[in-house]
Tab-separated table of C-alpha atoms in Angstrom:
chain	number	residue	atom	x	y	z
A	570	LEU	CA	69.075	-73.756	14.116
A	571	ASP	CA	69.149	-77.346	15.251
A	572	ARG	CA	65.910	-79.006	14.119
A	573	MET	CA	64.214	-81.311	16.618
A	574	LYS	CA	63.163	-84.768	15.570
A	575	PRO	CA	59.388	-84.720	15.941
A	576	VAL	CA	57.729	-87.131	18.381
A	577	ILE	CA	54.090	-87.927	19.076
A	578	VAL	CA	52.649	-90.059	21.898
A	579	VAL	CA	48.952	-90.934	22.235
A	580	HIS	CA	46.800	-92.795	24.764
A	581	GLY	CA	43.333	-94.273	24.445
A	582	GLY	CA	42.598	-94.385	28.167
A	583	ALA	CA	43.744	-96.223	31.264
A	584	GLY	CA	41.643	-98.837	33.026
A	585	ARG	CA	40.810	-102.328	32.013
A	586	ILE	CA	40.314	-102.993	28.358
A	587	PHE	CA	37.962	-105.886	27.767
A	588	LYS	CA	39.409	-108.697	25.624
A	589	GLU	CA	36.967	-108.161	22.769
A	590	ARG	CA	37.981	-104.498	22.571
A	591	GLU	CA	41.741	-104.928	22.611
A	592	GLU	CA	42.225	-105.126	18.857
A	593	GLY	CA	40.117	-102.053	18.238
A	594	SER	CA	41.879	-100.079	20.969
A	595	ARG	CA	45.316	-101.006	19.635
A	596	ALA	CA	44.387	-100.192	16.056
A	597	GLY	CA	42.796	-96.915	17.159
A	598	VAL	CA	45.826	-95.554	19.024
A	599	VAL	CA	48.154	-96.680	16.242
A	600	ARG	CA	46.017	-94.911	13.636
A	601	ALA	CA	45.927	-91.742	15.772
A	602	ALA	CA	49.703	-91.753	16.296
A	603	LEU	CA	50.374	-92.272	12.585
A	604	ARG	CA	48.007	-89.416	11.680
A	605	GLY	CA	49.588	-87.063	14.177
A	606	TYR	CA	53.060	-88.032	12.996
A	607	GLY	CA	52.011	-87.394	9.395
A	608	VAL	CA	51.241	-83.795	10.386
A	609	LEU	CA	54.639	-83.422	12.088
A	610	LYS	CA	56.542	-84.988	9.169
A	611	GLN	CA	55.080	-82.400	6.807
A	612	GLY	CA	56.457	-79.672	9.060
A	613	GLY	CA	53.147	-79.173	10.896
A	614	SER	CA	52.995	-77.871	14.450
A	615	ALA	CA	52.768	-79.964	17.617
A	616	LEU	CA	49.408	-78.266	18.190
A	617	ASP	CA	48.014	-79.439	14.843
A	618	ALA	CA	49.429	-82.930	15.420
A	619	VAL	CA	47.808	-83.463	18.841
A	620	GLU	CA	44.490	-82.069	17.640
A	621	GLU	CA	44.530	-84.405	14.628
A	622	ALA	CA	45.444	-87.446	16.743
A	623	VAL	CA	42.699	-86.765	19.288
A	624	ARG	CA	40.121	-86.044	16.582
A	625	SER	CA	40.910	-89.433	15.081
A	626	MET	CA	40.121	-91.127	18.425
A	627	GLU	CA	36.993	-89.005	19.030
A	628	ASP	CA	35.680	-90.395	15.739
A	629	ASP	CA	36.493	-93.973	16.786
A	630	PRO	CA	33.678	-95.625	18.798
A	631	HIS	CA	36.187	-97.773	20.715
A	632	PHE	CA	37.064	-94.815	22.908
A	633	ASN	CA	35.217	-92.839	25.563
A	634	ALA	CA	35.425	-89.509	23.715
A	635	GLY	CA	33.339	-88.022	20.927
A	636	CYS	CA	31.384	-90.897	19.341
A	637	GLY	CA	31.417	-93.750	21.867
A	638	SER	CA	31.330	-91.503	24.946
A	639	VAL	CA	29.697	-92.946	28.060
A	640	LEU	CA	26.325	-91.626	29.239
A	641	ASN	CA	25.484	-89.538	32.296
A	642	GLU	CA	22.729	-90.476	34.795
A	643	LYS	CA	20.096	-89.123	32.402
A	644	GLY	CA	21.376	-91.143	29.463
A	645	GLU	CA	23.040	-88.236	27.668
A	646	VAL	CA	26.572	-87.641	26.409
A	647	GLU	CA	28.423	-84.724	28.045
A	648	MET	CA	32.014	-84.277	26.899
A	649	ASP	CA	35.114	-82.421	28.095
A	650	ALA	CA	38.275	-81.517	26.162
A	651	ILE	CA	41.429	-79.419	26.467
A	652	ILE	CA	44.311	-78.365	24.244
A	653	MET	CA	47.455	-76.467	25.257
A	654	ASP	CA	50.308	-74.755	23.460
A	655	GLY	CA	53.695	-75.057	25.198
A	656	LYS	CA	55.096	-72.024	23.397
A	657	ASN	CA	53.104	-69.380	25.296
A	658	LEU	CA	51.000	-71.482	27.712
A	659	ASP	CA	47.829	-70.662	25.772
A	660	SER	CA	45.062	-73.180	26.388
A	661	GLY	CA	41.453	-73.751	25.394
A	662	ALA	CA	38.941	-76.127	26.940
A	663	VAL	CA	35.265	-77.047	26.875
A	664	SER	CA	33.263	-78.926	29.472
A	665	ALA	CA	29.866	-80.661	29.541
A	666	VAL	CA	29.335	-80.101	25.810
A	667	LYS	CA	26.695	-82.032	23.895
A	668	CYS	CA	25.766	-82.655	20.280
A	669	ILE	CA	29.097	-81.970	18.594
A	670	ALA	CA	31.325	-84.558	16.995
A	671	ASN	CA	34.744	-83.174	17.962
A	672	PRO	CA	35.050	-81.329	21.277
A	673	ILE	CA	38.813	-80.996	20.702
A	674	LYS	CA	38.157	-78.760	17.679
A	675	LEU	CA	35.955	-76.548	19.813
A	676	ALA	CA	38.622	-76.382	22.541
A	677	ARG	CA	41.144	-75.212	19.931
A	678	LEU	CA	38.732	-72.475	18.825
A	679	VAL	CA	38.227	-71.359	22.433
A	680	MET	CA	42.009	-70.983	22.648
A	681	GLU	CA	42.374	-69.113	19.377
A	682	LYS	CA	39.180	-67.088	19.021
A	683	THR	CA	38.375	-65.974	22.585
A	684	LYS	CA	40.188	-64.326	25.474
A	685	HIS	CA	39.014	-67.173	27.693
A	686	MET	CA	40.335	-70.631	28.438
A	687	LEU	CA	37.251	-72.645	29.344
A	688	LEU	CA	33.675	-72.525	28.076
A	689	THR	CA	30.996	-74.805	29.482
A	690	ASP	CA	27.678	-76.382	28.541
A	691	HIS	CA	25.223	-73.852	27.061
A	692	GLY	CA	27.822	-71.127	26.552
A	693	ALA	CA	30.102	-73.556	24.736
A	694	GLN	CA	27.135	-74.536	22.561
A	695	LEU	CA	26.434	-70.888	21.643
A	696	PHE	CA	30.123	-70.386	20.841
A	697	ALA	CA	30.127	-73.515	18.639
A	698	GLN	CA	27.132	-72.133	16.720
A	699	ALA	CA	28.881	-68.760	16.313
A	700	MET	CA	31.934	-70.584	14.943
A	701	GLY	CA	29.808	-72.556	12.468
A	702	ILE	CA	30.449	-75.949	14.075
A	703	PRO	CA	27.624	-78.239	12.975
A	704	GLU	CA	25.357	-79.572	15.690
A	705	ILE	CA	24.575	-83.258	15.462
A	706	PRO	CA	21.781	-85.156	17.200
A	707	GLY	CA	22.995	-86.475	20.574
A	708	GLU	CA	21.967	-90.013	19.529
A	709	LYS	CA	24.657	-89.949	16.853
A	710	LEU	CA	27.328	-90.065	19.562
A	711	ILE	CA	25.728	-92.922	21.489
A	712	THR	CA	26.890	-96.445	20.779
A	713	GLU	CA	24.977	-99.603	21.624
A	714	ARG	CA	27.665	-100.420	24.171
A	715	SER	CA	27.360	-97.095	26.012
A	716	ARG	CA	23.605	-97.504	26.236
A	717	GLU	CA	23.915	-101.088	27.519
A	718	ARG	CA	26.363	-100.006	30.182
A	719	TRP	CA	24.147	-97.092	31.223
A	720	LYS	CA	21.146	-99.433	31.634
A	721	LYS	CA	23.226	-101.932	33.615
A	722	ASN	CA	24.383	-99.192	35.937
A	723	LEU	CA	20.781	-98.158	36.614
A	724	GLU	CA	19.918	-101.573	38.066
A	725	PRO	CA	19.489	-101.386	41.846
A	726	ASP	CA	22.255	-103.882	42.635
A	727	SER	CA	24.722	-102.449	40.130
A	728	ASN	CA	28.018	-100.902	41.068
A	729	PRO	CA	28.910	-98.170	38.563
A	730	GLU	CA	32.351	-97.872	40.194
A	731	GLU	CA	33.167	-101.322	38.813
A	732	PHE	CA	32.483	-100.127	35.302
A	733	GLN	CA	34.266	-96.858	35.750
A	734	LYS	CA	37.535	-98.736	35.744
A	735	ASP	CA	37.151	-98.970	31.977
A	736	LEU	CA	37.646	-95.252	31.518
A	737	GLY	CA	39.010	-94.517	28.097
A	738	THR	CA	39.805	-90.812	28.016
A	739	VAL	CA	41.945	-90.094	24.912
A	740	GLY	CA	44.961	-87.844	24.631
A	741	ALA	CA	48.088	-86.881	22.721
A	742	VAL	CA	51.356	-85.033	23.329
A	743	ALA	CA	53.908	-83.977	20.728
A	744	ILE	CA	57.070	-82.042	20.047
A	745	ASP	CA	57.568	-80.596	16.563
A	746	SER	CA	60.705	-79.841	14.548
A	747	GLU	CA	60.885	-76.335	16.050
A	748	GLY	CA	60.925	-77.736	19.579
A	749	ASN	CA	57.399	-76.616	20.464
A	750	VAL	CA	55.332	-78.991	22.611
A	751	ALA	CA	51.563	-79.366	22.897
A	752	CYS	CA	48.988	-81.598	24.556
A	753	ALA	CA	45.351	-82.477	23.905
A	754	THR	CA	42.888	-84.564	25.945
A	755	SER	CA	39.225	-85.444	25.328
A	756	THR	CA	36.652	-87.566	27.198
A	757	GLY	CA	33.039	-88.535	27.741
A	758	GLY	CA	33.754	-88.716	31.484
A	759	LEU	CA	32.410	-91.305	33.930
A	760	SER	CA	29.536	-93.647	33.175
A	761	ASN	CA	26.297	-92.617	34.936
A	762	LYS	CA	27.925	-89.463	36.329
A	763	LEU	CA	25.737	-86.695	37.747
A	764	ILE	CA	24.496	-84.182	35.189
A	765	GLY	CA	27.042	-81.391	34.928
A	766	ARG	CA	29.919	-83.412	36.418
A	767	VAL	CA	33.212	-82.261	34.986
A	768	GLY	CA	36.370	-84.236	35.676
A	769	ASP	CA	40.057	-83.567	35.231
A	770	THR	CA	40.129	-83.411	31.443
A	771	ALA	CA	38.997	-79.803	30.986
A	772	CYS	CA	41.103	-78.569	33.912
A	773	ILE	CA	44.488	-77.125	32.980
A	774	GLY	CA	47.282	-78.908	34.851
A	775	SER	CA	45.108	-81.927	35.580
A	776	GLY	CA	43.934	-83.277	32.223
A	777	GLY	CA	47.074	-82.020	30.573
A	778	TYR	CA	49.792	-79.413	30.578
A	779	ALA	CA	52.357	-78.229	28.027
A	780	ASP	CA	55.331	-75.931	28.519
A	781	ASN	CA	58.278	-75.675	26.111
A	782	HIS	CA	60.578	-75.179	29.103
A	783	SER	CA	59.925	-78.728	30.327
A	784	GLY	CA	57.573	-80.801	28.152
A	785	ALA	CA	53.978	-81.926	27.751
A	786	THR	CA	51.699	-84.500	29.344
A	787	SER	CA	48.150	-85.842	28.938
A	788	THR	CA	46.460	-87.878	31.664
A	789	THR	CA	43.737	-90.493	31.989
A	790	GLY	CA	42.174	-92.335	34.912
A	791	HIS	CA	40.045	-91.406	37.901
A	792	GLY	CA	39.342	-87.725	37.276
A	793	GLU	CA	38.677	-86.671	40.837
A	794	SER	CA	41.975	-88.214	41.990
A	795	ILE	CA	43.871	-86.594	39.114
A	796	MET	CA	42.442	-83.189	40.085
A	797	LYS	CA	43.438	-83.600	43.720
A	798	VAL	CA	47.118	-83.926	42.845
A	799	VAL	CA	47.057	-81.826	39.629
A	800	LEU	CA	48.749	-84.789	37.972
A	801	GLY	CA	49.797	-83.255	34.651
A	802	ARG	CA	51.561	-80.290	36.227
A	803	LEU	CA	53.069	-82.520	38.920
A	804	ILE	CA	54.827	-84.628	36.286
A	805	LEU	CA	56.317	-81.553	34.616
A	806	TYR	CA	57.432	-80.312	38.019
A	807	HIS	CA	59.334	-83.556	38.565
A	808	MET	CA	60.950	-83.188	35.121
A	809	GLU	CA	61.941	-79.621	35.992
A	810	GLN	CA	63.725	-81.131	39.018
A	811	GLY	CA	65.740	-83.279	36.602
A	812	MET	CA	63.743	-86.532	36.407
A	813	SER	CA	63.376	-88.411	33.125
A	814	PRO	CA	59.839	-88.605	31.663
A	815	GLU	CA	59.497	-92.209	32.829
A	816	VAL	CA	60.650	-91.607	36.408
A	817	ALA	CA	58.599	-88.388	36.652
A	818	ALA	CA	55.474	-90.217	35.451
A	819	ASP	CA	55.961	-93.164	37.817
A	820	THR	CA	56.710	-90.886	40.763
A	821	ALA	CA	53.568	-88.813	40.208
A	822	LEU	CA	51.339	-91.853	39.613
A	823	ASP	CA	52.733	-93.472	42.731
A	824	TYR	CA	52.020	-90.338	44.755
A	825	MET	CA	48.427	-90.245	43.462
A	826	LYS	CA	47.970	-93.876	44.457
A	827	THR	CA	49.416	-93.592	47.966
A	828	ARG	CA	48.001	-90.151	48.781
A	829	VAL	CA	44.431	-90.437	47.441
A	830	GLY	CA	44.097	-94.058	46.297
A	831	GLY	CA	43.673	-93.036	42.655
A	832	LEU	CA	44.749	-94.989	39.590
A	833	GLY	CA	45.501	-93.643	36.151
A	834	GLY	CA	47.874	-93.317	33.259
A	835	VAL	CA	49.937	-90.643	31.541
A	836	ILE	CA	51.835	-89.930	28.365
A	837	VAL	CA	54.787	-87.572	28.449
A	838	VAL	CA	57.301	-85.971	26.113
A	839	ASN	CA	60.091	-83.722	27.401
A	840	LYS	CA	61.753	-80.793	25.641
A	841	ALA	CA	64.546	-83.103	24.438
A	842	GLY	CA	62.025	-85.394	22.716
A	843	GLU	CA	62.283	-88.250	25.237
A	844	TRP	CA	58.904	-89.867	25.865
A	845	ALA	CA	57.068	-92.167	28.265
A	846	ALA	CA	53.700	-93.947	28.500
A	847	ARG	CA	53.077	-95.147	32.080
A	848	PHE	CA	50.067	-96.365	34.049
A	849	SER	CA	49.064	-97.707	37.473
A	850	THR	CA	45.864	-99.324	36.148
A	851	LYS	CA	45.785	-102.842	34.658
A	852	GLN	CA	46.020	-101.484	31.144
A	853	MET	CA	46.334	-98.405	28.962
A	854	SER	CA	46.336	-98.370	25.184
A	855	TRP	CA	49.160	-96.163	23.877
A	856	ALA	CA	51.276	-95.579	20.798
A	857	THR	CA	54.308	-93.453	19.957
A	858	VAL	CA	56.121	-92.508	16.778
A	859	LYS	CA	59.731	-91.328	16.969
A	860	ASP	CA	62.582	-91.676	14.441
A	861	ASP	CA	60.134	-93.221	11.960
A	862	ASN	CA	59.465	-96.094	14.348
A	863	LEU	CA	56.068	-96.892	15.808
A	864	HIS	CA	55.911	-98.263	19.373
A	865	TYR	CA	52.626	-99.426	20.917
A	866	GLY	CA	51.122	-101.542	23.683
A	867	ILE	CA	48.284	-102.103	26.145
A	868	TYR	CA	49.659	-104.242	28.990
A	869	ALA	CA	52.422	-103.301	31.453
A	870	GLY	CA	55.755	-104.193	29.878
A	871	GLU	CA	54.231	-104.773	26.438
A	872	GLU	CA	55.915	-102.853	23.616
A	873	HIS	CA	55.672	-103.679	19.922
A	874	ILE	CA	57.904	-101.839	17.473
A	875	LYS	CA	57.351	-101.471	13.718
A	876	SER	CA	58.743	-99.118	11.120
A	877	VAL	CA	56.301	-96.386	10.153
A	878	ASP	CA	56.334	-97.567	6.524
A	879	GLU	CA	55.385	-101.083	7.568
A	880	ALA	CA	52.670	-99.725	9.880
A	881	LEU	CA	51.239	-97.455	7.167
A	882	ALA	CA	51.149	-100.361	4.732
A	883	SER	CA	49.212	-102.629	7.125
A	884	GLU	CA	47.026	-99.620	8.009
A	885	ARG	CA	45.965	-99.390	4.370
A	886	GLU	CA	45.182	-103.098	4.255
A	887	GLY	CA	43.136	-102.819	7.444
A	888	PHE	CA	45.039	-103.454	10.674
């Protein structure tokens, strides 16, 4: 059996990344990619790798997922997450969940321990309790920055849309040495969103999609626009028609922009292990590891390359 070379790609959200947050965003996606790759190198599954990478970003307050999530109109954190297995199209998702540190872990449990694919709000909370997932006080997930932004958006002359450009969903896609693909996506959603608003992240085909027959993708950007065109599935469709990951991603993003005026970003890996990280927003933090080389960037056209050993060494010294 021909072993695949494992590949992982991660994103930390598309939008505009404020100057003072660039370093943290870069370091965060690099750390997540290295962690996910570590799982793959030890023979771990694509599923384990994407979950690990996303968990790493949920725990990093630089990103709008887990700790650091934006607040809804009432000043609370409500989070969405999805994970999908390309082998058999199994998927698990949670939406509007509160008071847990890692929604991606809960999504994985929904996939593996229930006959369902999506649990929401109170039901997801009951399921988390049944699974022994510790509840944490909601305040623990709220950063100073999220609260500041929430307050700003409450002012009568504020324009929350302006702030929503800094979106910061997180995601990962991977292919493992057996050729299985997987995706995972997690988010705190839109700042000052209505209570109970769920975006693209928890929706299969929109927030992500994985199928061994074609590849895997995770999306970020304006959720409502992503849902209208079912962006994740659209990209895989283009790859099924013979497009490369990069062309498929650009074609789908371009369609979303012209058809519904939506901006976003995507990461993709195909069944041959070719990858892409593309976006129509000003920026998207992303990182990839393939062939023991780390690639990463934030701006269009920006791509730094380091060997994994070099990256792990500077990781240990603090980025």
